[in-house]
Coordinates of N, CA, C and O in Angstrom, one line a residue:
M1 N 15.4 40.3 27.9 CA 15.8 39.0 28.4 C 15.3 38.0 27.5 O 14.1 38.0 27.1
T2 N 16.1 37.0 27.2 CA 15.7 35.9 26.3 C 15.0 34.8 27.0 O 15.6 34.4 28.0
K3 N 13.9 34.5 26.6 CA 13.1 33.4 27.3 C 13.5 32.0 26.6 O 13.6 31.9 25.4
R4 N 13.8 31.1 27.5 CA 14.1 29.7 27.0 C 12.9 28.8 27.1 O 12.3 28.8 28.1
V5 N 12.6 28.1 26.0 CA 11.5 27.2 26.1 C 12.0 25.8 26.3 O 12.8 25.3 25.5
H6 N 11.6 25.1 27.3 CA 12.0 23.8 27.6 C 11.0 22.8 27.1 O 9.8 22.9 27.5
I7 N 11.4 21.9 26.3 CA 10.5 20.8 25.8 C 10.9 19.5 26.3 O 12.1 19.1 26.2
S8 N 10.0 18.8 27.0 CA 10.4 17.5 27.5 C 10.6 16.5 26.4 O 10.2 16.7 25.3
A9 N 11.3 15.4 26.8 CA 11.5 14.3 25.8 C 10.2 13.8 25.2 O 10.1 13.6 24.0
A10 N 9.2 13.6 26.1 CA 7.9 13.1 25.6 C 7.3 14.1 24.7 O 6.7 13.8 23.7
G11 N 7.4 15.4 25.0 CA 6.8 16.4 24.1 C 7.5 16.5 22.7 O 6.8 16.6 21.7
L12 N 8.8 16.3 22.7 CA 9.6 16.3 21.5 C 9.1 15.1 20.6 O 8.9 15.2 19.4
I13 N 9.0 13.9 21.2 CA 8.5 12.7 20.5 C 7.2 13.0 19.9 O 6.9 12.6 18.8
L14 N 6.3 13.6 20.7 CA 4.9 13.9 20.2 C 4.9 14.8 19.0 O 4.2 14.5 18.0
I15 N 5.8 15.8 19.0 CA 5.9 16.7 17.9 C 6.4 16.0 16.7 O 5.9 16.2 15.5
L16 N 7.4 15.1 16.8 CA 7.9 14.3 15.7 C 6.9 13.4 15.1 O 6.8 13.3 13.9
L17 N 6.1 12.8 16.0 CA 5.1 11.8 15.5 C 4.0 12.6 14.7 O 3.5 12.1 13.7
I18 N 3.6 13.8 15.2 CA 2.6 14.5 14.4 C 3.1 14.9 13.1 O 2.5 14.8 12.1
A19 N 4.4 15.3 13.0 CA 5.0 15.7 11.7 C 5.1 14.6 10.8 O 4.8 14.7 9.6
L20 N 5.5 13.4 11.3 CA 5.6 12.2 10.5 C 4.3 11.7 10.0 O 4.1 11.4 8.8
S21 N 3.3 11.8 10.8 CA 1.9 11.3 10.4 C 1.3 12.2 9.4 O 0.6 11.7 8.5
A22 N 1.7 13.5 9.4 CA 1.2 14.4 8.4 C 1.7 14.2 7.0 O 1.2 14.5 6.0
N23 N 3.0 13.6 7.0 CA 3.7 13.5 5.7 C 4.1 12.0 5.4 O 4.8 11.8 4.4
A24 N 3.6 11.1 6.1 CA 4.0 9.7 6.0 C 3.8 9.1 4.6 O 4.6 8.3 4.1
F25 N 2.7 9.5 3.9 CA 2.4 8.8 2.7 C 2.5 9.7 1.5 O 2.4 9.3 0.4
A26 N 2.7 11.0 1.7 CA 2.7 12.0 0.6 C 4.0 11.8 -0.2 O 5.1 11.8 0.4
G27 N 4.0 11.5 -1.5 CA 5.2 11.4 -2.3 C 6.0 10.3 -1.9 O 7.3 10.3 -2.0
S28 N 5.5 9.2 -1.5 CA 6.2 8.0 -1.1 C 5.9 6.8 -2.0 O 4.7 6.7 -2.5
I29 N 6.9 6.0 -2.4 CA 6.6 4.9 -3.3 C 7.4 3.7 -2.8 O 8.5 3.8 -2.2
L30 N 6.8 2.5 -2.9 CA 7.4 1.2 -2.6 C 7.0 0.2 -3.5 O 5.8 -0.2 -3.5
V31 N 7.8 -0.3 -4.4 CA 7.5 -1.3 -5.4 C 8.5 -2.5 -5.1 O 9.7 -2.3 -5.2
K32 N 8.0 -3.6 -4.8 CA 8.8 -4.8 -4.5 C 8.1 -6.1 -5.1 O 7.0 -6.0 -5.6
Q33 N 8.8 -7.2 -5.0 CA 8.2 -8.4 -5.5 C 6.8 -8.7 -4.9 O 6.6 -8.6 -3.7
G34 N 5.9 -8.9 -5.8 CA 4.5 -9.2 -5.4 C 3.6 -7.9 -5.3 O 2.4 -8.1 -5.1
S35 N 4.2 -6.7 -5.3 CA 3.4 -5.5 -5.3 C 2.5 -5.4 -6.5 O 2.9 -5.9 -7.6
R36 N 1.4 -4.7 -6.3 CA 0.4 -4.5 -7.4 C -0.1 -3.1 -7.4 O -0.2 -2.5 -6.3
G37 N -0.5 -2.6 -8.5 CA -1.2 -1.3 -8.5 C -0.5 -0.2 -9.4 O 0.3 -0.5 -10.2
E38 N -1.0 1.0 -9.2 CA -0.6 2.1 -10.0 C 0.9 2.4 -9.9 O 1.5 2.7 -11.0
A39 N 1.5 2.3 -8.7 CA 2.9 2.6 -8.6 C 3.8 1.6 -9.4 O 4.7 2.0 -10.0
V40 N 3.4 0.4 -9.3 CA 4.1 -0.7 -10.1 C 4.0 -0.4 -11.6 O 5.0 -0.4 -12.3
R41 N 2.8 0.0 -12.1 CA 2.6 0.3 -13.5 C 3.5 1.5 -13.9 O 4.1 1.5 -15.0
R42 N 3.6 2.5 -13.0 CA 4.4 3.7 -13.3 C 5.9 3.3 -13.4 O 6.6 3.7 -14.4
V43 N 6.4 2.5 -12.5 CA 7.8 2.1 -12.5 C 8.1 1.2 -13.7 O 9.1 1.4 -14.4
Q44 N 7.2 0.3 -14.0 CA 7.4 -0.5 -15.2 C 7.4 0.3 -16.5 O 8.3 0.0 -17.3
T45 N 6.6 1.3 -16.6 CA 6.6 2.1 -17.8 C 7.9 2.9 -17.9 O 8.5 2.9 -19.0
L46 N 8.5 3.4 -16.8 CA 9.8 4.0 -16.8 C 10.9 3.1 -17.2 O 11.7 3.4 -18.0
L47 N 10.8 1.9 -16.7 CA 11.8 0.9 -17.0 C 11.8 0.5 -18.5 O 12.8 0.3 -19.1
I48 N 10.6 0.3 -19.0 CA 10.4 0.0 -20.4 C 10.9 1.1 -21.3 O 11.6 0.9 -22.3
E49 N 10.5 2.4 -21.0 CA 11.0 3.5 -21.8 C 12.5 3.6 -21.8 O 13.1 4.1 -22.8
Q50 N 13.2 3.2 -20.7 CA 14.6 3.4 -20.7 C 15.4 2.1 -21.1 O 16.6 2.1 -21.0
G51 N 14.6 1.1 -21.5 CA 15.2 -0.1 -22.0 C 15.7 -1.1 -21.0 O 16.4 -2.1 -21.4
W52 N 15.2 -1.0 -19.8 CA 15.6 -1.9 -18.7 C 14.6 -3.1 -18.7 O 15.0 -4.2 -18.2
L53 N 13.4 -2.9 -19.1 CA 12.4 -4.0 -19.0 C 11.8 -4.2 -20.4 O 11.3 -3.3 -21.0
V54 N 11.8 -5.5 -20.8 CA 11.1 -5.9 -22.0 C 9.9 -6.7 -21.6 O 9.9 -7.9 -21.5
D55 N 8.8 -6.0 -21.4 CA 7.6 -6.6 -20.9 C 6.5 -5.6 -21.0 O 6.7 -4.5 -21.4
S56 N 5.3 -6.0 -20.5 CA 4.2 -5.0 -20.5 C 4.1 -4.4 -19.1 O 4.5 -5.0 -18.1
A57 N 3.5 -3.2 -19.0 CA 3.3 -2.5 -17.8 C 1.9 -3.0 -17.2 O 0.9 -2.3 -17.4
D58 N 1.9 -4.2 -16.6 CA 0.7 -4.8 -16.1 C 0.3 -4.5 -14.7 O -0.7 -4.9 -14.2
G59 N 1.2 -3.7 -14.0 CA 0.9 -3.3 -12.6 C 1.2 -4.4 -11.6 O 0.8 -4.3 -10.5
I60 N 1.9 -5.5 -12.0 CA 2.2 -6.6 -11.1 C 3.7 -6.7 -11.1 O 4.3 -7.0 -12.1
C61 N 4.3 -6.6 -9.9 CA 5.8 -6.7 -9.8 C 6.2 -8.1 -9.7 O 6.2 -8.7 -8.6
G62 N 6.6 -8.7 -10.8 CA 7.1 -10.1 -10.8 C 8.6 -10.1 -11.0 O 9.3 -9.1 -10.8
A63 N 9.1 -11.3 -11.3 CA 10.6 -11.5 -11.4 C 11.2 -10.7 -12.4 O 12.3 -10.1 -12.2
K64 N 10.6 -10.4 -13.6 CA 11.2 -9.6 -14.6 C 11.3 -8.2 -14.2 O 12.3 -7.5 -14.4
T65 N 10.3 -7.7 -13.5 CA 10.4 -6.3 -13.0 C 11.4 -6.1 -11.9 O 12.2 -5.1 -11.9
V66 N 11.5 -7.1 -11.0 CA 12.5 -7.0 -10.0 C 13.9 -7.1 -10.6 O 14.8 -6.3 -10.2
D67 N 14.1 -7.9 -11.6 CA 15.4 -8.0 -12.2 C 15.8 -6.7 -12.9 O 16.9 -6.3 -12.9
A68 N 14.8 -6.1 -13.6 CA 15.0 -4.8 -14.2 C 15.4 -3.7 -13.2 O 16.3 -2.9 -13.5
I69 N 14.7 -3.7 -12.1 CA 15.1 -2.7 -11.0 C 16.5 -2.9 -10.5 O 17.3 -2.0 -10.4
R70 N 16.9 -4.2 -10.3 CA 18.2 -4.5 -9.8 C 19.3 -4.1 -10.8 O 20.3 -3.5 -10.4
R71 N 19.1 -4.3 -12.1 CA 20.0 -3.9 -13.1 C 20.2 -2.4 -13.2 O 21.3 -1.9 -13.4
F72 N 19.0 -1.7 -13.1 CA 19.0 -0.3 -13.1 C 19.8 0.2 -11.9 O 20.7 1.2 -12.0
Q73 N 19.6 -0.3 -10.7 CA 20.2 0.1 -9.5 C 21.7 -0.1 -9.6 O 22.5 0.8 -9.2
Q74 N 22.1 -1.3 -10.1 CA 23.6 -1.6 -10.2 C 24.2 -0.6 -11.2 O 25.4 -0.1 -10.9
N75 N 23.6 -0.3 -12.3 CA 24.2 0.6 -13.3 C 24.3 2.0 -12.8 O 25.1 2.8 -13.3
N76 N 23.5 2.4 -11.8 CA 23.4 3.8 -11.3 C 24.0 3.9 -9.9 O 23.8 5.0 -9.3
G77 N 24.8 2.9 -9.5 CA 25.4 3.0 -8.2 C 24.5 3.1 -7.0 O 24.9 3.6 -5.9
L78 N 23.4 2.5 -7.1 CA 22.4 2.5 -6.0 C 22.5 1.1 -5.2 O 23.1 0.2 -5.7
T79 N 21.9 1.1 -4.0 CA 21.8 -0.2 -3.3 C 21.0 -1.2 -4.2 O 19.9 -0.9 -4.6
V80 N 21.6 -2.3 -4.4 CA 21.0 -3.3 -5.3 C 20.1 -4.3 -4.5 O 20.7 -5.2 -3.9
D81 N 18.8 -4.0 -4.4 CA 17.9 -4.9 -3.6 C 16.7 -5.2 -4.4 O 15.8 -6.0 -3.9
G82 N 16.5 -4.7 -5.6 CA 15.3 -5.1 -6.4 C 14.1 -4.4 -5.9 O 13.0 -4.7 -6.4
I83 N 14.2 -3.4 -5.0 CA 13.0 -2.7 -4.5 C 13.1 -1.2 -5.0 O 14.1 -0.6 -4.8
C84 N 12.0 -0.7 -5.5 CA 12.0 0.7 -6.0 C 11.4 1.5 -4.9 O 10.1 1.5 -4.8
G85 N 12.2 2.2 -4.1 CA 11.7 3.1 -3.1 C 11.9 4.5 -3.6 O 12.1 4.7 -4.8
D86 N 11.9 5.5 -2.7 CA 12.0 6.9 -3.1 C 13.3 7.2 -3.9 O 13.3 7.9 -4.9
G87 N 14.4 6.6 -3.4 CA 15.7 6.9 -4.0 C 15.8 6.4 -5.4 O 16.3 7.1 -6.3
T88 N 15.4 5.1 -5.6 CA 15.5 4.5 -6.9 C 14.5 5.2 -7.9 O 14.8 5.5 -9.1
Y89 N 13.3 5.6 -7.4 CA 12.3 6.3 -8.2 C 12.9 7.6 -8.7 O 12.7 8.0 -9.8
A90 N 13.5 8.4 -7.7 CA 14.1 9.7 -8.1 C 15.2 9.5 -9.2 O 15.3 10.3 -10.1
A91 N 16.0 8.4 -9.1 CA 17.0 8.2 -10.1 C 16.4 7.9 -11.5 O 16.9 8.3 -12.5
L92 N 15.3 7.1 -11.4 CA 14.6 6.7 -12.7 C 14.0 8.0 -13.4 O 13.9 8.0 -14.6
T93 N 13.5 8.9 -12.6 CA 12.8 10.1 -13.1 C 13.6 11.4 -13.2 O 13.1 12.4 -13.6
G94 N 14.9 11.3 -12.8 CA 15.7 12.5 -12.8 C 15.4 13.4 -11.7 O 15.5 14.7 -11.8
G95 N 15.0 12.9 -10.6 CA 14.8 13.7 -9.4 C 13.4 13.9 -9.0 O 13.1 14.7 -8.0
E96 N 12.4 13.4 -9.7 CA 11.0 13.6 -9.4 C 10.6 12.8 -8.2 O 11.2 11.8 -7.8
T97 N 9.5 13.3 -7.5 CA 8.9 12.6 -6.4 C 7.6 11.9 -6.9 O 6.9 12.5 -7.7
Y98 N 7.4 10.7 -6.4 CA 6.2 10.0 -6.9 C 4.9 10.7 -6.5 O 4.8 11.0 -5.3
Q99 N 4.0 10.9 -7.4 CA 2.7 11.6 -7.1 C 1.6 10.6 -7.4 O 1.4 10.2 -8.6
P100 N 0.9 10.2 -6.4 CA -0.2 9.2 -6.6 C -1.3 9.9 -7.5 O -1.3 11.1 -7.8
S101 N -2.2 9.0 -8.0 CA -3.2 9.5 -8.9 C -4.2 10.4 -8.3 O -4.2 10.6 -7.1
E102 N -5.1 11.0 -9.1 CA -6.1 11.9 -8.6 C -7.0 11.2 -7.6 O -7.5 11.8 -6.6
L103 N -7.2 9.9 -7.8 CA -8.0 9.1 -6.9 C -7.5 9.2 -5.5 O -8.2 9.4 -4.5
A104 N -6.1 9.0 -5.3 CA -5.5 9.0 -4.0 C -5.6 10.4 -3.4 O -5.7 10.6 -2.2
S105 N -5.7 11.5 -4.2 CA -5.7 12.8 -3.7 C -7.0 13.1 -3.0 O -7.1 14.0 -2.2
R106 N -8.0 12.3 -3.2 CA -9.3 12.4 -2.5 C -9.1 12.2 -1.0 O -9.8 12.7 -0.1
G107 N -8.0 11.4 -0.6 CA -7.7 11.2 0.8 C -6.4 12.0 1.2 O -5.7 11.6 2.1
G108 N -6.2 13.1 0.5 CA -5.0 13.9 0.8 C -3.7 13.3 0.3 O -2.6 13.6 0.8
G109 N -3.8 12.4 -0.7 CA -2.6 11.8 -1.2 C -2.1 10.6 -0.4 O -0.9 10.2 -0.6
R110 N -2.9 10.1 0.5 CA -2.4 9.0 1.4 C -2.5 7.7 0.7 O -3.6 7.2 0.3
V111 N -1.4 7.0 0.5 CA -1.3 5.7 0.0 C -0.6 4.8 1.0 O 0.5 5.2 1.4
V112 N -1.2 3.7 1.4 CA -0.5 2.8 2.3 C -0.2 1.5 1.6 O -1.0 1.1 0.8
Y113 N 0.9 0.9 1.9 CA 1.3 -0.4 1.3 C 0.9 -1.5 2.3 O 1.4 -1.5 3.4
M114 N 0.1 -2.4 1.8 CA -0.4 -3.5 2.7 C -0.2 -4.9 2.2 O -0.2 -5.1 1.0
E115 N 0.0 -5.8 3.1 CA 0.0 -7.2 2.8 C -1.5 -7.6 3.0 O -2.0 -7.4 4.0
A116 N -2.0 -8.1 1.9 CA -3.5 -8.4 1.9 C -3.7 -9.9 1.8 O -3.1 -10.6 0.9
T117 N -4.7 -10.4 2.6 CA -5.2 -11.8 2.5 C -6.7 -11.6 2.3 O -7.2 -10.5 2.3
A118 N -7.4 -12.7 2.1 CA -8.8 -12.6 1.8 C -9.6 -13.6 2.7 O -9.1 -14.6 3.1
Y119 N -10.9 -13.3 2.8 CA -11.8 -14.2 3.6 C -13.2 -14.0 3.1 O -13.6 -13.1 2.4
S120 N -14.1 -14.9 3.6 CA -15.5 -14.9 3.3 C -16.3 -15.4 4.5 O -15.7 -16.0 5.4
A121 N -17.6 -15.2 4.5 CA -18.4 -15.7 5.6 C -18.5 -17.2 5.5 O -18.9 -17.9 6.5
F122 N -18.1 -17.8 4.4 CA -18.2 -19.3 4.2 C -16.9 -20.0 4.5 O -16.9 -21.2 4.3
D123 N -15.9 -19.3 4.9 CA -14.7 -20.0 5.3 C -14.9 -20.8 6.6 O -15.7 -20.3 7.5
P124 N -14.2 -21.9 6.8 CA -14.4 -22.7 8.0 C -14.1 -21.9 9.3 O -13.1 -21.2 9.3
G125 N -15.0 -21.8 10.2 CA -14.9 -21.1 11.4 C -15.3 -19.6 11.4 O -15.3 -19.0 12.5
N126 N -15.6 -19.1 10.2 CA -16.0 -17.7 10.1 C -17.5 -17.6 10.4 O -18.3 -18.4 10.0
G127 N -17.9 -16.4 10.9 CA -19.3 -16.0 11.0 C -19.7 -15.1 9.9 O -18.9 -14.8 9.0
S128 N -21.0 -14.7 9.9 CA -21.5 -13.9 8.8 C -21.5 -12.4 9.1 O -21.8 -11.6 8.3
R129 N -21.1 -12.1 10.4 CA -21.1 -10.7 10.8 C -19.7 -10.1 11.1 O -18.8 -10.9 11.5
T130 N -19.5 -8.9 10.8 CA -18.2 -8.2 11.1 C -18.2 -7.7 12.5 O -19.2 -7.8 13.2
A131 N -17.0 -7.2 12.9 CA -16.9 -6.6 14.3 C -17.8 -5.4 14.4 O -18.2 -5.0 15.6
S132 N -18.2 -4.8 13.3 CA -19.1 -3.6 13.4 C -20.6 -4.0 13.3 O -21.4 -3.2 13.4
G133 N -20.8 -5.3 13.2 CA -22.2 -5.8 13.1 C -22.8 -5.9 11.7 O -24.0 -6.3 11.6
T134 N -22.0 -5.6 10.7 CA -22.5 -5.6 9.3 C -22.2 -7.0 8.8 O -21.5 -7.8 9.3
L135 N -22.8 -7.3 7.6 CA -22.6 -8.6 7.0 C -21.2 -8.6 6.3 O -20.7 -7.6 5.7
V136 N -20.5 -9.8 6.4 CA -19.3 -10.0 5.7 C -19.6 -10.1 4.2 O -20.4 -11.0 3.8
R137 N -19.1 -9.3 3.4 CA -19.4 -9.2 2.0 C -18.3 -8.5 1.2 O -17.5 -7.9 1.8
H138 N -18.4 -8.6 -0.1 CA -17.5 -7.8 -1.0 C -17.7 -6.4 -0.7 O -18.8 -5.9 -0.6
G139 N -16.6 -5.7 -0.5 CA -16.6 -4.2 -0.1 C -16.3 -4.0 1.3 O -16.4 -2.8 1.8
V140 N -15.9 -5.0 2.1 CA -15.6 -4.9 3.5 C -14.1 -5.4 3.6 O -13.7 -6.3 3.0
I141 N -13.4 -4.7 4.5 CA -12.0 -5.2 4.8 C -11.9 -5.2 6.3 O -12.5 -4.4 7.1
A142 N -11.0 -6.1 6.8 CA -10.6 -6.2 8.2 C -9.3 -5.5 8.3 O -8.4 -5.7 7.5
V143 N -9.1 -4.7 9.4 CA -7.9 -3.9 9.5 C -7.4 -3.9 10.9 O -8.1 -4.4 11.9
D144 N -6.2 -3.4 11.1 CA -5.7 -3.0 12.4 C -6.2 -1.6 12.7 O -5.7 -0.7 12.0
P145 N -7.1 -1.3 13.6 CA -7.7 0.0 13.8 C -6.6 1.1 14.1 O -6.9 2.3 13.9
A146 N -5.5 0.6 14.6 CA -4.4 1.6 14.9 C -3.7 2.1 13.6 O -3.1 3.2 13.7
V147 N -3.9 1.4 12.5 CA -3.3 1.8 11.2 C -4.4 2.4 10.3 O -4.2 3.5 9.8
I148 N -5.5 1.7 10.2 CA -6.7 2.2 9.4 C -7.9 2.2 10.3 O -8.4 1.1 10.7
P149 N -8.4 3.3 10.8 CA -9.5 3.3 11.8 C -10.8 2.6 11.1 O -11.0 2.7 9.9
L150 N -11.6 2.0 12.0 CA -12.8 1.4 11.5 C -13.7 2.6 11.0 O -13.7 3.7 11.5
G151 N -14.4 2.3 9.9 CA -15.2 3.3 9.2 C -14.6 4.0 8.1 O -15.2 4.7 7.3
T152 N -13.2 3.8 7.9 CA -12.5 4.4 6.9 C -12.9 3.8 5.5 O -13.0 2.6 5.4
H153 N -13.0 4.7 4.5 CA -13.3 4.3 3.1 C -12.0 4.2 2.4 O -11.2 5.1 2.5
V154 N -11.8 3.1 1.6 CA -10.5 3.0 0.9 C -10.8 2.5 -0.5 O -11.9 2.1 -0.8
F155 N -9.8 2.6 -1.4 CA -9.9 2.1 -2.7 C -8.7 1.1 -2.9 O -7.6 1.5 -2.6
I156 N -9.0 -0.1 -3.4 CA -8.0 -1.1 -3.6 C -8.0 -1.5 -5.1 O -9.0 -2.0 -5.6
P157 N -6.9 -1.1 -5.9 CA -6.9 -1.5 -7.3 C -7.2 -3.0 -7.5 O -6.6 -3.8 -6.8
G158 N -8.0 -3.3 -8.5 CA -8.4 -4.7 -8.8 C -9.5 -5.2 -7.9 O -10.0 -6.3 -8.1
Y159 N -9.9 -4.5 -6.9 CA -10.9 -4.9 -6.0 C -12.1 -3.9 -5.9 O -13.2 -4.2 -6.0
G160 N -11.7 -2.6 -5.8 CA -12.7 -1.6 -5.8 C -12.7 -0.8 -4.4 O -11.8 -1.0 -3.6
E161 N -13.8 -0.1 -4.2 CA -13.9 0.7 -3.0 C -14.4 -0.3 -1.9 O -15.1 -1.2 -2.1
A162 N -14.0 0.0 -0.7 CA -14.3 -0.8 0.5 C -14.3 0.0 1.8 O -13.8 1.1 1.8
V163 N -14.9 -0.5 2.8 CA -15.0 0.1 4.1 C -14.4 -0.7 5.1 O -14.6 -2.0 5.2
A164 N -13.6 -0.2 6.0 CA -13.0 -0.9 7.1 C -14.1 -1.1 8.2 O -14.4 -0.2 9.0
E165 N -14.6 -2.3 8.2 CA -15.7 -2.6 9.2 C -15.4 -3.8 10.1 O -16.2 -4.2 10.9
D166 N -14.2 -4.4 9.9 CA -13.9 -5.7 10.6 C -12.5 -5.6 11.1 O -11.7 -4.9 10.7
I167 N -12.3 -6.5 12.1 CA -10.9 -6.7 12.7 C -10.7 -8.2 12.6 O -11.7 -9.0 12.4
G168 N -9.5 -8.7 12.9 CA -9.3 -10.1 12.9 C -8.1 -10.5 13.5 O -7.1 -9.7 13.7
W169 N -8.0 -11.8 14.0 CA -6.8 -12.3 14.6 C -5.7 -12.3 13.6 O -5.9 -12.7 12.5
G170 N -4.5 -11.8 14.0 CA -3.4 -11.7 13.0 C -3.4 -10.5 12.1 O -2.4 -10.3 11.4
I171 N -4.5 -9.7 12.1 CA -4.5 -8.5 11.3 C -3.9 -7.4 12.1 O -4.7 -6.7 12.8
Q172 N -2.6 -7.2 12.0 CA -1.9 -6.2 12.8 C -1.0 -5.5 11.9 O -0.4 -6.1 11.0
G173 N -0.8 -4.2 12.2 CA 0.2 -3.4 11.4 C -0.3 -3.2 10.0 O -1.5 -3.0 9.8
N174 N 0.6 -3.3 9.0 CA 0.2 -3.1 7.6 C -0.3 -4.4 7.0 O 0.3 -4.8 6.0
R175 N -1.3 -4.9 7.5 CA -2.0 -6.1 7.0 C -3.5 -5.8 6.9 O -4.1 -5.2 7.8
I176 N -4.2 -6.3 5.9 CA -5.6 -6.2 5.8 C -6.1 -7.6 5.3 O -5.4 -8.4 4.8
D177 N -7.4 -7.8 5.6 CA -8.1 -9.0 5.1 C -9.3 -8.5 4.3 O -10.1 -7.7 4.8
V178 N -9.3 -8.9 3.0 CA -10.3 -8.4 2.1 C -11.4 -9.4 2.0 O -11.2 -10.6 1.7
A179 N -12.7 -8.9 2.1 CA -13.8 -9.8 2.1 C -14.4 -10.1 0.7 O -14.4 -9.2 -0.1
F180 N -14.8 -11.3 0.5 CA -15.4 -11.7 -0.7 C -16.8 -12.4 -0.4 O -17.0 -12.8 0.7
D181 N -17.6 -12.6 -1.5 CA -18.9 -13.1 -1.3 C -18.9 -14.7 -1.2 O -19.8 -15.3 -0.7
T182 N -17.8 -15.3 -1.7 CA -17.7 -16.7 -1.7 C -16.4 -17.2 -1.3 O -15.4 -16.4 -1.4
H183 N -16.3 -18.4 -0.8 CA -15.1 -19.0 -0.3 C -14.1 -19.2 -1.5 O -12.9 -18.9 -1.3
E184 N -14.6 -19.5 -2.7 CA -13.8 -19.7 -3.8 C -13.1 -18.4 -4.3 O -11.9 -18.4 -4.6
E185 N -13.8 -17.3 -4.2 CA -13.2 -16.0 -4.5 C -12.0 -15.6 -3.6 O -11.0 -15.1 -4.0
A186 N -12.3 -15.9 -2.3 CA -11.3 -15.6 -1.3 C -10.0 -16.5 -1.5 O -8.9 -16.0 -1.4
L187 N -10.2 -17.7 -1.8 CA -9.0 -18.6 -2.1 C -8.3 -18.1 -3.4 O -7.0 -18.1 -3.4
A188 N -9.0 -17.7 -4.4 CA -8.4 -17.2 -5.6 C -7.5 -16.0 -5.4 O -6.5 -15.8 -6.1
F189 N -8.0 -15.1 -4.5 CA -7.2 -13.9 -4.2 C -5.9 -14.2 -3.6 O -4.9 -13.6 -3.9
G190 N -5.8 -15.2 -2.7 CA -4.6 -15.6 -2.1 C -4.0 -14.5 -1.2 O -4.7 -13.9 -0.4
R191 N -2.7 -14.3 -1.3 CA -1.9 -13.2 -0.5 C -1.2 -12.3 -1.5 O -0.5 -12.7 -2.4
Q192 N -1.4 -11.0 -1.3 CA -0.9 -10.0 -2.2 C -0.3 -8.8 -1.5 O -0.8 -8.5 -0.4
D193 N 0.7 -8.1 -2.1 CA 1.1 -6.8 -1.6 C 0.4 -5.8 -2.4 O 0.6 -5.8 -3.6
L194 N -0.3 -4.9 -1.8 CA -1.1 -3.9 -2.5 C -0.9 -2.5 -2.1 O -0.6 -2.2 -0.9
E195 N -1.3 -1.6 -3.0 CA -1.4 -0.2 -2.6 C -2.9 0.0 -2.2 O -3.8 -0.5 -2.8
V196 N -3.1 0.7 -1.0 CA -4.4 0.9 -0.5 C -4.6 2.5 -0.5 O -3.8 3.1 0.2
Y197 N -5.6 3.0 -1.1 CA -5.8 4.4 -1.2 C -6.8 4.8 -0.1 O -7.9 4.3 -0.1
I198 N -6.4 5.7 0.8 CA -7.3 6.2 1.8 C -8.2 7.3 1.3 O -7.7 8.4 0.9
L199 N -9.5 7.1 1.2 CA -10.4 8.0 0.6 C -10.9 9.0 1.6 O -11.2 10.2 1.3
E200 N -11.2 8.6 2.8 CA -11.7 9.5 3.9 C -11.5 8.8 5.2 O -11.3 7.7 5.3

């Protein structure tokens, strides 16, 4: 007799969520206007080698890089949006999947793409302590704990290693707030789209 296994809708959704969370960041790439980091530098290098970009691979996705991506997409019959996702990257590399650096592999290859702003203890209205009770300082980030749990160690290109020790109003979803030691440094950072490497 054949046994039939009945899975409820809720159970099926749970299984799908587990599968997605296990593979959400492995072999994924997203380079768009304002993005910075290793993935941008890799895409720029490919565009330069293939003659689409006449510029340096500086790891910052500006207007020239976006224009080069758009021209490549148009020439190869892809959706022309100026964003290099998995499909455009595969076309650039002849079918390869993006592999983050050895640094990212310390966290199982997890790379998350975040909109980042900055703050300091000296900004108007800010205190000197994080939600975890530690001092606001360089090396601390504020996160949405549903995305990056408090206590998580990360690496941010151009900033260094940091620990998720704070939360903040408006820091929800794929957004982080990067702490600096001075108000001037926080202002200079501005708003950026970044790769964040999950270390542990």
